[in-house]
Structures are given as structure tokens and as C-alpha cells.
PDB file of C-alpha atoms and ligand atoms in Angstrom:
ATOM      1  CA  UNK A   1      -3.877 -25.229   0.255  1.00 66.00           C
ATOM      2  CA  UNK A   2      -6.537 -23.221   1.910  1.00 78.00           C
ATOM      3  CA  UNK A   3      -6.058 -19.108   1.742  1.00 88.00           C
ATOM      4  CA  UNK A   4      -7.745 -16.872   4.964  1.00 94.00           C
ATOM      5  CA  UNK A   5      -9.534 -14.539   2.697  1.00 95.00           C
ATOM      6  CA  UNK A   6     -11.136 -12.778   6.009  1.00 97.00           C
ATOM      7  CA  UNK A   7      -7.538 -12.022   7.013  1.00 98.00           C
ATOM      8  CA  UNK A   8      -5.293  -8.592   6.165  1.00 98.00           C
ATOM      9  CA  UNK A   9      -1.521  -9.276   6.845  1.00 98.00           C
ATOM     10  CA  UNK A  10       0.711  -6.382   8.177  1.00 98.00           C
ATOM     11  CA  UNK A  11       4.537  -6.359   8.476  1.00 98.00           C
ATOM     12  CA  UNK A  12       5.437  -3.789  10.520  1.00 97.00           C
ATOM     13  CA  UNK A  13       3.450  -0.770  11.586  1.00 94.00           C
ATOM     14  CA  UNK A  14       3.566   2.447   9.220  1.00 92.00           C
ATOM     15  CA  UNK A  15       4.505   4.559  12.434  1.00 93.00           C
ATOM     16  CA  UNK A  16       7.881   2.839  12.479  1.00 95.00           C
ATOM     17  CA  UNK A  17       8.829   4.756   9.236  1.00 94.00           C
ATOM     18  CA  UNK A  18       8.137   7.938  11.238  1.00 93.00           C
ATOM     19  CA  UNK A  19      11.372   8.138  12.688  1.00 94.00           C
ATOM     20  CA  UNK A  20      13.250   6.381   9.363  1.00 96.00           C
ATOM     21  CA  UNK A  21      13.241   2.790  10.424  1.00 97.00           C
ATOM     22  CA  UNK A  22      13.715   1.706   7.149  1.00 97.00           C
ATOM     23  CA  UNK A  23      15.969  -1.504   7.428  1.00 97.00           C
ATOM     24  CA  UNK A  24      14.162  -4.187   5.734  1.00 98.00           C
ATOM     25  CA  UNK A  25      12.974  -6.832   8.296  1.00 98.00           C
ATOM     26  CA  UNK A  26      11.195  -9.725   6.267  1.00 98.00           C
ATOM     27  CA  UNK A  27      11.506 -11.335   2.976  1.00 98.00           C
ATOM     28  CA  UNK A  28       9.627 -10.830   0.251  1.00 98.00           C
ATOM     29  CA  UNK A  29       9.371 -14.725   0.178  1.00 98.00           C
ATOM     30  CA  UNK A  30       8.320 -14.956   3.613  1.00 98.00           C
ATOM     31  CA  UNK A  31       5.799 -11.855   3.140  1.00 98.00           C
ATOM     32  CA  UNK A  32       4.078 -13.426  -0.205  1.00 98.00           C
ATOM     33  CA  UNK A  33       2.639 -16.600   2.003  1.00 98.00           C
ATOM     34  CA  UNK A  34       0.485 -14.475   3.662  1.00 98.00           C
ATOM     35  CA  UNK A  35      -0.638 -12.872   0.481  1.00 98.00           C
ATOM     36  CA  UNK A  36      -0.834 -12.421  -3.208  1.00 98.00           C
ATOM     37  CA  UNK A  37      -1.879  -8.870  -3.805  1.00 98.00           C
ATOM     38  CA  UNK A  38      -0.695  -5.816  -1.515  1.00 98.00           C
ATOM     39  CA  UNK A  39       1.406  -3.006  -1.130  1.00 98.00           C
ATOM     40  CA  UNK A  40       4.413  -1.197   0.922  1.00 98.00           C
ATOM     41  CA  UNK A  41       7.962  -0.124  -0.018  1.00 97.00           C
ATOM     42  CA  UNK A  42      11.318  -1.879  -0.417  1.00 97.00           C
ATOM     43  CA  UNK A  43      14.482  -2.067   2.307  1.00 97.00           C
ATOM     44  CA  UNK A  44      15.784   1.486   2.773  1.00 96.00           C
ATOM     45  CA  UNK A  45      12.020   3.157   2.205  1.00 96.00           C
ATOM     46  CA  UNK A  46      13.253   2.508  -2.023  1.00 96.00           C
ATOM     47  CA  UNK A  47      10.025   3.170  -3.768  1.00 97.00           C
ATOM     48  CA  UNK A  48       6.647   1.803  -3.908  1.00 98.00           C
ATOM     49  CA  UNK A  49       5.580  -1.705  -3.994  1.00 98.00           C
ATOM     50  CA  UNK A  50       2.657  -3.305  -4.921  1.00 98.00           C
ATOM     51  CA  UNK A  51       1.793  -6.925  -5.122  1.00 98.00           C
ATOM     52  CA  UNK A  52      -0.266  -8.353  -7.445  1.00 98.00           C
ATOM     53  CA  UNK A  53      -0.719 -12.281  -8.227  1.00 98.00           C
ATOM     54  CA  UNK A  54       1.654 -13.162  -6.162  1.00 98.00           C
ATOM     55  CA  UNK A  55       4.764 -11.373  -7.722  1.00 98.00           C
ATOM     56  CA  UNK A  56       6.529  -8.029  -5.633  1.00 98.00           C
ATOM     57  CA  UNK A  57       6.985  -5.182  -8.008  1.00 98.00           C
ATOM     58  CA  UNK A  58       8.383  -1.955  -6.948  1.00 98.00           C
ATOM     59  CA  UNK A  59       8.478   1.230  -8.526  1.00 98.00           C
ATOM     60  CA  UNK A  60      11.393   3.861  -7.738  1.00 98.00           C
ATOM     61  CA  UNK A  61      12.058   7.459  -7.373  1.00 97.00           C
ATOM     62  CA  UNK A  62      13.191   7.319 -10.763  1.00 96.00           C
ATOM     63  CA  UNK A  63      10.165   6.053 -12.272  1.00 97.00           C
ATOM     64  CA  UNK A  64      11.398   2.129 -12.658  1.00 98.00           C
ATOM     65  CA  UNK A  65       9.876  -0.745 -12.297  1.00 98.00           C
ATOM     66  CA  UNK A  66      11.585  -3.479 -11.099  1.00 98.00           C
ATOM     67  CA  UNK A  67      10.221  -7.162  -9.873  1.00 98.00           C
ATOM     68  CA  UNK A  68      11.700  -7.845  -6.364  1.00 98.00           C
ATOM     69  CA  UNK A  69      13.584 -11.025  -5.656  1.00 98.00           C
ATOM     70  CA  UNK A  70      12.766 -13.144  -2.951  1.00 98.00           C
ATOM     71  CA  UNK A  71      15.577 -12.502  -0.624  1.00 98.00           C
ATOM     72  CA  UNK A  72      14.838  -8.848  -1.361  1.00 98.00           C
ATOM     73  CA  UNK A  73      13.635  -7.376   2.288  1.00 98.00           C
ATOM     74  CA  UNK A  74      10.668  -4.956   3.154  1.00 98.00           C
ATOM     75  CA  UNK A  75      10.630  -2.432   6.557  1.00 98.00           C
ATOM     76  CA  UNK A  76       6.891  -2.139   5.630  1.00 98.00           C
ATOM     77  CA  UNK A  77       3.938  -3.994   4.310  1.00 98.00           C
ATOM     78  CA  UNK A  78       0.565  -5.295   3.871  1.00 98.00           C
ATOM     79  CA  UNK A  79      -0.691  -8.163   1.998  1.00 98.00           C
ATOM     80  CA  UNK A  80      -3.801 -10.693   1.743  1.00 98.00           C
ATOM     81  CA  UNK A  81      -5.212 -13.587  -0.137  1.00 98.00           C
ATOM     82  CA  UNK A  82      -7.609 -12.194  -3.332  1.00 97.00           C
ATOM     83  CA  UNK A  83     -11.144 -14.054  -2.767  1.00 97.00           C
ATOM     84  CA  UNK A  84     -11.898 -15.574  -5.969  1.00 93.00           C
ATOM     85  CA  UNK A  85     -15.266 -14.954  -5.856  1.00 91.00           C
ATOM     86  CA  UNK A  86     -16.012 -11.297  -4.902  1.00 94.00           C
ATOM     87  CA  UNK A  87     -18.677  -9.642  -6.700  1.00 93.00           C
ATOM     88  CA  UNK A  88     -17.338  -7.265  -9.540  1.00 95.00           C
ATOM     89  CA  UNK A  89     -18.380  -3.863 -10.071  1.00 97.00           C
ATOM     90  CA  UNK A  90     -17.786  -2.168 -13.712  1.00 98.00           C
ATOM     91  CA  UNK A  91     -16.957   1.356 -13.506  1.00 98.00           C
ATOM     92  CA  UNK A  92     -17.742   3.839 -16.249  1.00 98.00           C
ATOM     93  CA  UNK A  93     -16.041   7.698 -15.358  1.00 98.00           C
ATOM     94  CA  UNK A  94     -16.009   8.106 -11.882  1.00 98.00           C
ATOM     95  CA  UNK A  95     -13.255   9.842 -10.056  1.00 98.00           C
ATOM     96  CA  UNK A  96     -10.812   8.625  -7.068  1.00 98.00           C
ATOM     97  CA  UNK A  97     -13.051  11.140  -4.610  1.00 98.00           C
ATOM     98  CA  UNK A  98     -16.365   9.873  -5.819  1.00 98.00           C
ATOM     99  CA  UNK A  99     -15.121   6.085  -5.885  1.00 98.00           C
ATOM    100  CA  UNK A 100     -13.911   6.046  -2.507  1.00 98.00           C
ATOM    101  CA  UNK A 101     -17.190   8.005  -1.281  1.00 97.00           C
ATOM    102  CA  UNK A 102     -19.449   5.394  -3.517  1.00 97.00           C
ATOM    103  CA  UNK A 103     -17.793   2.446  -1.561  1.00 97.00           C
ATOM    104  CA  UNK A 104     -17.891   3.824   1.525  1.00 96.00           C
ATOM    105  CA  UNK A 105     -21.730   4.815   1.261  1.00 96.00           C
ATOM    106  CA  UNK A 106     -22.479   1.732  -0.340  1.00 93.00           C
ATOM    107  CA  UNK A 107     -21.725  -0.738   2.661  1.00 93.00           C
ATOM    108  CA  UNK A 108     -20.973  -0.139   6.264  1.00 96.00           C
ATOM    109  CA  UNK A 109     -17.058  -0.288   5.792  1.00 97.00           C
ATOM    110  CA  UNK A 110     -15.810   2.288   7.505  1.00 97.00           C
ATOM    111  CA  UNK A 111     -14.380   0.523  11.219  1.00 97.00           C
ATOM    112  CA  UNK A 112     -13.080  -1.987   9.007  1.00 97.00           C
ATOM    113  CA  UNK A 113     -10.041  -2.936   7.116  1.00 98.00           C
ATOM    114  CA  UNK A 114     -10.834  -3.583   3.869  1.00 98.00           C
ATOM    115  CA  UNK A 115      -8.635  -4.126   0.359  1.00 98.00           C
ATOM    116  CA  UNK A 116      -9.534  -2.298  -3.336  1.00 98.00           C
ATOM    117  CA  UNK A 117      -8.229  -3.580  -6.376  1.00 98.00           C
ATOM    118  CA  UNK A 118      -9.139  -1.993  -9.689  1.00 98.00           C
ATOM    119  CA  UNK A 119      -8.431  -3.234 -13.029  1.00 98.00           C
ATOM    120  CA  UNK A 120      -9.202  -1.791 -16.374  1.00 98.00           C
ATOM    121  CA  UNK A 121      -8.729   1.775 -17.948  1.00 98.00           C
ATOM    122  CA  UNK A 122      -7.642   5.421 -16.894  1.00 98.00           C
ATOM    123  CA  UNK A 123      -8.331   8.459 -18.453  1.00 98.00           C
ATOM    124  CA  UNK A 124      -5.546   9.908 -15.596  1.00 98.00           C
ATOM    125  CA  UNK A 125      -3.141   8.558 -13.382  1.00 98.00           C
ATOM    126  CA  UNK A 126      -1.484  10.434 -11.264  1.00 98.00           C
ATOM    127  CA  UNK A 127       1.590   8.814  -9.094  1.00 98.00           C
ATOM    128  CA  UNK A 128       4.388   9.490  -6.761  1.00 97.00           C
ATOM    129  CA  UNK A 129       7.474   7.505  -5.305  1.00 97.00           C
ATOM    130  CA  UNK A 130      10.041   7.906  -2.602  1.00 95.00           C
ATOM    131  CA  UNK A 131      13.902   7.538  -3.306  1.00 94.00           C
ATOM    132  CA  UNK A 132      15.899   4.919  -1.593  1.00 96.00           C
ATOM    133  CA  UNK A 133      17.352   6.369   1.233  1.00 96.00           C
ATOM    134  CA  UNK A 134      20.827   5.729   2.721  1.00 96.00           C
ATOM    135  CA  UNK A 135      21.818   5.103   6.374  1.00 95.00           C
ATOM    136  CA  UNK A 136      22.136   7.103   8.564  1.00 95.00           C
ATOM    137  CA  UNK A 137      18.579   6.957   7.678  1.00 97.00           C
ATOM    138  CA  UNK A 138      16.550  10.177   7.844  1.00 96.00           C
ATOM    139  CA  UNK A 139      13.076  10.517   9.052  1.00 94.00           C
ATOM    140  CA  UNK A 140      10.128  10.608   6.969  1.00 93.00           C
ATOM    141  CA  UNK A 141       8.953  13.709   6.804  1.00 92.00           C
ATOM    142  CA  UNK A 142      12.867  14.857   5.410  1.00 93.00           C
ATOM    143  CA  UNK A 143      13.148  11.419   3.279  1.00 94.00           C
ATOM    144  CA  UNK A 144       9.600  12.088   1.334  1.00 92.00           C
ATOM    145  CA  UNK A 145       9.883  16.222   1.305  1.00 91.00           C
ATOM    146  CA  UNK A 146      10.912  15.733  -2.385  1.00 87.00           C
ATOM    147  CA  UNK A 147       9.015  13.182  -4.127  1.00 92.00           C
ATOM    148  CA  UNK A 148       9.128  12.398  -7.885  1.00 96.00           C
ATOM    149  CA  UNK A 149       5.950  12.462  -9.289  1.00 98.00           C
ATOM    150  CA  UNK A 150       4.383  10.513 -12.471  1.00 98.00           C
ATOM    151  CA  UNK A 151       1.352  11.108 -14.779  1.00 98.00           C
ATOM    152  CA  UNK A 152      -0.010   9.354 -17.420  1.00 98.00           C
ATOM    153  CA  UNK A 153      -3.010   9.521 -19.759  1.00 98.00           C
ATOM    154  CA  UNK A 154      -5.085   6.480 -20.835  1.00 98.00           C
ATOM    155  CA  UNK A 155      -2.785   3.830 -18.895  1.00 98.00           C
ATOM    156  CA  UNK A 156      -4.125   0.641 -18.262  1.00 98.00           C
ATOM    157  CA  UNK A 157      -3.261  -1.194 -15.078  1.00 98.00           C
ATOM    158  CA  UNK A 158      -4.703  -2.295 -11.745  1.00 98.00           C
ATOM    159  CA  UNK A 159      -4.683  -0.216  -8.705  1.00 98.00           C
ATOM    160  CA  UNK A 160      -4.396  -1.904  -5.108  1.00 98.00           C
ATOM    161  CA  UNK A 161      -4.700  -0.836  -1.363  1.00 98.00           C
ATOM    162  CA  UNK A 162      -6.580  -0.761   1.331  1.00 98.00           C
ATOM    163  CA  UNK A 163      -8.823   1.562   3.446  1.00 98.00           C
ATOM    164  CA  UNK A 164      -7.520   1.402   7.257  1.00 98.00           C
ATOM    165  CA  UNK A 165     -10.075   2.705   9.804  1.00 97.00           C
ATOM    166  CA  UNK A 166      -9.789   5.539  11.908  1.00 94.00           C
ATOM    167  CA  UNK A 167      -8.589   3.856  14.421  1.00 93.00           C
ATOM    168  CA  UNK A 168      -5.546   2.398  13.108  1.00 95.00           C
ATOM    169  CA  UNK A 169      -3.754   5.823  11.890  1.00 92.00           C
ATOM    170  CA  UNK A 170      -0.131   4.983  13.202  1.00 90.00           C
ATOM    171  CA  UNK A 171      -0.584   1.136  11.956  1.00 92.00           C
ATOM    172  CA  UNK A 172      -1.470   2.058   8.549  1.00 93.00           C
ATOM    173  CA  UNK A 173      -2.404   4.659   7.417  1.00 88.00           C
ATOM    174  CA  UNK A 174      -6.106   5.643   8.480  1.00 93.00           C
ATOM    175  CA  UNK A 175      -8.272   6.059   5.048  1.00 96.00           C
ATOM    176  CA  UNK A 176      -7.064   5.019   1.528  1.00 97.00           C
ATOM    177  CA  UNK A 177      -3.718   4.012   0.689  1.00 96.00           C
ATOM    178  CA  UNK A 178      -3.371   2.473  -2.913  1.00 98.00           C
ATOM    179  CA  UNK A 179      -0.683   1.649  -4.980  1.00 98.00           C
ATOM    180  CA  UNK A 180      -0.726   1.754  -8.935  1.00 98.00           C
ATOM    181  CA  UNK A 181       1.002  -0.827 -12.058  1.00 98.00           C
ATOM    182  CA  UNK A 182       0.232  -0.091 -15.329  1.00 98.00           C
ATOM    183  CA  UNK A 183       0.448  -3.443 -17.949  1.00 98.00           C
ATOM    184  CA  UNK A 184       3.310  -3.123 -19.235  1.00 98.00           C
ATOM    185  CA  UNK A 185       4.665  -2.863 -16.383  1.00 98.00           C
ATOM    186  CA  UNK A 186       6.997   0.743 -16.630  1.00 98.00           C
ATOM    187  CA  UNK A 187       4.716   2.841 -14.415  1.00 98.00           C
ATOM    188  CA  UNK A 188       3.326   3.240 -11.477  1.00 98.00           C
ATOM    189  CA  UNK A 189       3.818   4.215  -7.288  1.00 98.00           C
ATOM    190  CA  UNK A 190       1.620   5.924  -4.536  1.00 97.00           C
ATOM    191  CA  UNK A 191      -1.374   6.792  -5.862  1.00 98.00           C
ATOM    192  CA  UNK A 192      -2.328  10.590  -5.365  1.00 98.00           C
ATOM    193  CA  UNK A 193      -5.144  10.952  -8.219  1.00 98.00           C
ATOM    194  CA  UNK A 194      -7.080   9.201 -11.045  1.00 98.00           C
ATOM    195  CA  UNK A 195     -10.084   9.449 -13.354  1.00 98.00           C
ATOM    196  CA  UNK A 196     -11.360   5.900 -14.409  1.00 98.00           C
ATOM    197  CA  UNK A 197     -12.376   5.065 -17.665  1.00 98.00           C
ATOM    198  CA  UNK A 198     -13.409   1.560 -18.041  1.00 98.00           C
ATOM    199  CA  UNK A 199     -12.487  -0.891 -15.264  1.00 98.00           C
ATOM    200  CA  UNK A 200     -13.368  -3.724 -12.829  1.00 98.00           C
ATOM    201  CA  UNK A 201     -14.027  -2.899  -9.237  1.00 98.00           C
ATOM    202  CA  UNK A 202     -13.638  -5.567  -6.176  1.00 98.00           C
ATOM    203  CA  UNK A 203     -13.821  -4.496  -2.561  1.00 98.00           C
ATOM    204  CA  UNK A 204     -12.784  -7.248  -0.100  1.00 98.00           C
ATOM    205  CA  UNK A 205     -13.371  -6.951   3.733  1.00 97.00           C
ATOM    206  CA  UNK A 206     -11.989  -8.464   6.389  1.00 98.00           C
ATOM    207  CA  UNK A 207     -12.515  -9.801   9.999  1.00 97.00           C
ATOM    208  CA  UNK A 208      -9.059  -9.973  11.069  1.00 98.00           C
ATOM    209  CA  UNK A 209      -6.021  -7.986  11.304  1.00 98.00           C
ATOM    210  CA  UNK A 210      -3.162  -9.196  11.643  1.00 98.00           C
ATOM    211  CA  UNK A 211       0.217  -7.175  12.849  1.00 97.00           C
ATOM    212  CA  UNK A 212       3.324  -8.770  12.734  1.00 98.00           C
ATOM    213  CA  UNK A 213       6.155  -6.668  14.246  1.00 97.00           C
ATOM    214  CA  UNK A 214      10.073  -6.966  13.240  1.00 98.00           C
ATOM    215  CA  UNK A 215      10.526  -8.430  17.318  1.00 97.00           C
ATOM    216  CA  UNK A 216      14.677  -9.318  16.284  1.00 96.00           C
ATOM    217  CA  UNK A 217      15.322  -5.704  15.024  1.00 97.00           C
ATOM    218  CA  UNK A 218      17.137  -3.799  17.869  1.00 96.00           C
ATOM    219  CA  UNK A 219      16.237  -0.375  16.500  1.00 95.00           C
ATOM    220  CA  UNK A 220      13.025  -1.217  16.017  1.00 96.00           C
ATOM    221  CA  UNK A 221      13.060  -2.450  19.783  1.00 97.00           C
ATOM    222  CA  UNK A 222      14.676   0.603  21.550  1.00 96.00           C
ATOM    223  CA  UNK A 223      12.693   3.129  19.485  1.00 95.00           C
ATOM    224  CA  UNK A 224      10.280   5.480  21.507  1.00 93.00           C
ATOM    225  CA  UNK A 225       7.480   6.664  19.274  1.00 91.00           C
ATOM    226  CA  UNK A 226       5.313   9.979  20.162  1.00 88.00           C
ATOM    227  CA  UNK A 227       1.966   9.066  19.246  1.00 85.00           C
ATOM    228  CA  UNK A 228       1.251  12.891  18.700  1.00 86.00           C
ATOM    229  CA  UNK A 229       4.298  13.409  16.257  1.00 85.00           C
ATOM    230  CA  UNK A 230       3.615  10.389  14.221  1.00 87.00           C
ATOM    231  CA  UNK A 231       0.026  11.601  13.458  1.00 86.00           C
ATOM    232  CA  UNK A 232       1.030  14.620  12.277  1.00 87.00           C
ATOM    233  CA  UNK A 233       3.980  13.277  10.270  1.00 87.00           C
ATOM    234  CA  UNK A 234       1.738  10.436   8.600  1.00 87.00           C
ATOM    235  CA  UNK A 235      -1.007  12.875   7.655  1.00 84.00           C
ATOM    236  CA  UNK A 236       2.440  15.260   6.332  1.00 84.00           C
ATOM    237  CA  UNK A 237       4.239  12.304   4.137  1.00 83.00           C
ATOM    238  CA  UNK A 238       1.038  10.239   2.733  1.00 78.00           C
ATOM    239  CA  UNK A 239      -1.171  12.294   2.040  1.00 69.00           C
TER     240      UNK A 239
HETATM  241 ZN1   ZN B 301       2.095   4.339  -0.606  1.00 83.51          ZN
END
């Protein structure tokens, strides 16, 4: 089998949370063939996921992590194939402001999608994830006013996520947007800060992007989204 490594898979757009479409609308079986390392959050907007080697983990408002199942179902995510042979940078200190200025400065990435994955040592990791949310769903900016947050010193782990371009604020979320697993596997989320120690840096661009919408979900359908709103909201909840 052959993997598109030039290819970044999205299921569903980010701005459908905006108004607390949270129903799960593809399996996590069906999302992993178009990718072995991502990130999003679980049916119901419960927790964080990330994705790493091909096996969905999520981390909840309570801290947990659990592995998903494959019938488990996901509102919103994105995924892609890890190129085997990316060139590796090793990181010494550097901070999550200066790293994601570095990469940015170092290539002309910006008006492109592009995925990060770090692995190695953190002086600081700083995390957050949503609760699960129960129907009648509420919107995001009331289902993420109250997040739990999560800090740890001297955690190893791998971080993974992607850098949207401007552009596509409302289909991701424009900028950054990395998830965190330590190696034990009992801590993690939505990354809001870190300090690297000692760790492995590959930055993966790609040529295509690829949305696939949840086209048999009637709320999803009828919904009427104000672009407006949904930038302020995004910018409000993940950031
Ligand atoms: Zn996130």
C-alpha cells in the first residue's frame, strides 16, 4: 500500500463546532485510512484527540486518557500519512513562541497546510481539554468557557498538529493547533504552552487539502453559519 504523504485529511470543518454540532459523523476506523498521526475531539466535543501511529487516543476533561475504539465516532478531525523520510531537527531549549517563529522563518510555509510532530523531552507542558457535552448540545463558546487545565514538568511525549493558513480560519483553525501525549500515556490535550528540553522536530508540508464534510448529517445540512460570528468564536474557544 502506497500512503499520499502530500495530502492533509479533514473531517468536517472546525466552524461546524461553532454552533455545537458535535454529533460524531465518521468512524475512527474509517478516519485512520486516511492517516496515522492527527488530531480533533471525540463524539459530543469529549476531549482531545490525537493520533499517533495509527492508534486514536483521547484525553478528557478529567484528565484521562483513553484509546478510542473503532466504532467510536468523531464530529471533527484531521489526519495524514507521516513521511518516513522527513529530515529531523534536534531541539535543545527553545520555547512554543520561538519554535513556531523558527519554522515559520525557516521555509516559506505560511499559505500552506503543514503538520508538526515533536518527540522527545519537556521542561513544561502546559494542556487543556473540553468536557463531553450532552445534547441539547450547547455552542462552543458556552461548552469550552470552563476548561480543565493540565501541567506537567519534565514529561516526555510527542506533540502533533498542524499550522492552517490564514486563509482557512473557519476550516481549521488558522495558525497552530497541536495536540499533546505524554509516554505513558496519562496526560495530555490542547496544547496552550511548552518549553522543550531535548526532542526531535519534523515539519511535513503538503500540496493538498482535503475536506470531507458529514453530507448525511441533517443538522449539519440545515445549519446556517455567520462567517463573522464563527471568527470571533474560534479565535474565543482555541486560542
Ligand atoms: Zn485542540
Amino acid at each position: 500500500m502506497t500512503f499520499d504523504y502530500q495530502r492533509v485529511y479533514q473531517h468536517g470543518t472546525l466552524a461546524l463546532l461553532v454552533p455545537g454540532l458535535f454529533t460524531g459523523t465518521l468512524s475512527v476506523a474509517d478516519l485512520l485510512t486516511h492517516g496515522d498521526f492527527g488530531i480533533g475531539t471525540a463524539h459530543g466535543l469529549a476531549g482531545e484527540m490525537i493520533i499517533l501511529d495509527g492508534q486514536a487516543y483521547q484525553v478528557t476533561g478529567e484528565g484521562q486518557v483513553n484509546q478510542l475504539a473503532p466504532t467510536d465516532m468523531v464530529p471533527f478531525a484531521t489526519v495524514h500519512f507521516q513521511a518516513p523520510e522527513l529530515p529531523n531537527q534536534t531541539l535543545g531549549t527553545v520555547t512554543k513562541a520561538e519554535l513556531e517563529a523558527q519554522t515559520l522563518a525557516q521555509q516559506p510555509l505560511k499559505n500552506l497546510f503543514f503538520a508538526v510532530k515533536v518527540t522527545g523531552r519537556f521542561k513544561k507542558m502546559h494542556t487543556r481539554a473540553v468536557e463531553a457535552q450532552q445534547e441539547p448540545y450547547p455552542n462552543l463558546t458556552d461548552a469550552t468557557r470552563v476548561q480543565p487545565e493540565f501541567e506537567q514538568d519534565g514529561v516526555t511525549g510527542t506533540l502533533v498538529g498542524y499550522y492552517a493558513p490564514t486563509l482557512y480560519q473557519g476550516a481549521a483553525v488558522a495558525g497552530y493547533h497541536v495536540h499533546f501525549l505524554n509516554t505513558a500515556h496519562d496526560f495530555g490535550g490542547h496544547v496552550l504552552d511548552y518549553v522543550i528540553e531535548d526532542a526531535q522536530l519534523t515539519v511535513q508540508p503538503f500540496e493538498t487539502f482535503e475536506q470531507h464534510f458529514p453530507s448525511q448529517d441533517t443538522d449539519f445540512l440545515n445549519s446556517d453559519f455567520d462567517l463573522k460570528a464563527i471568527n470571533a468564536d474560534i479565535e474565543e474557544a482555541e486560542h
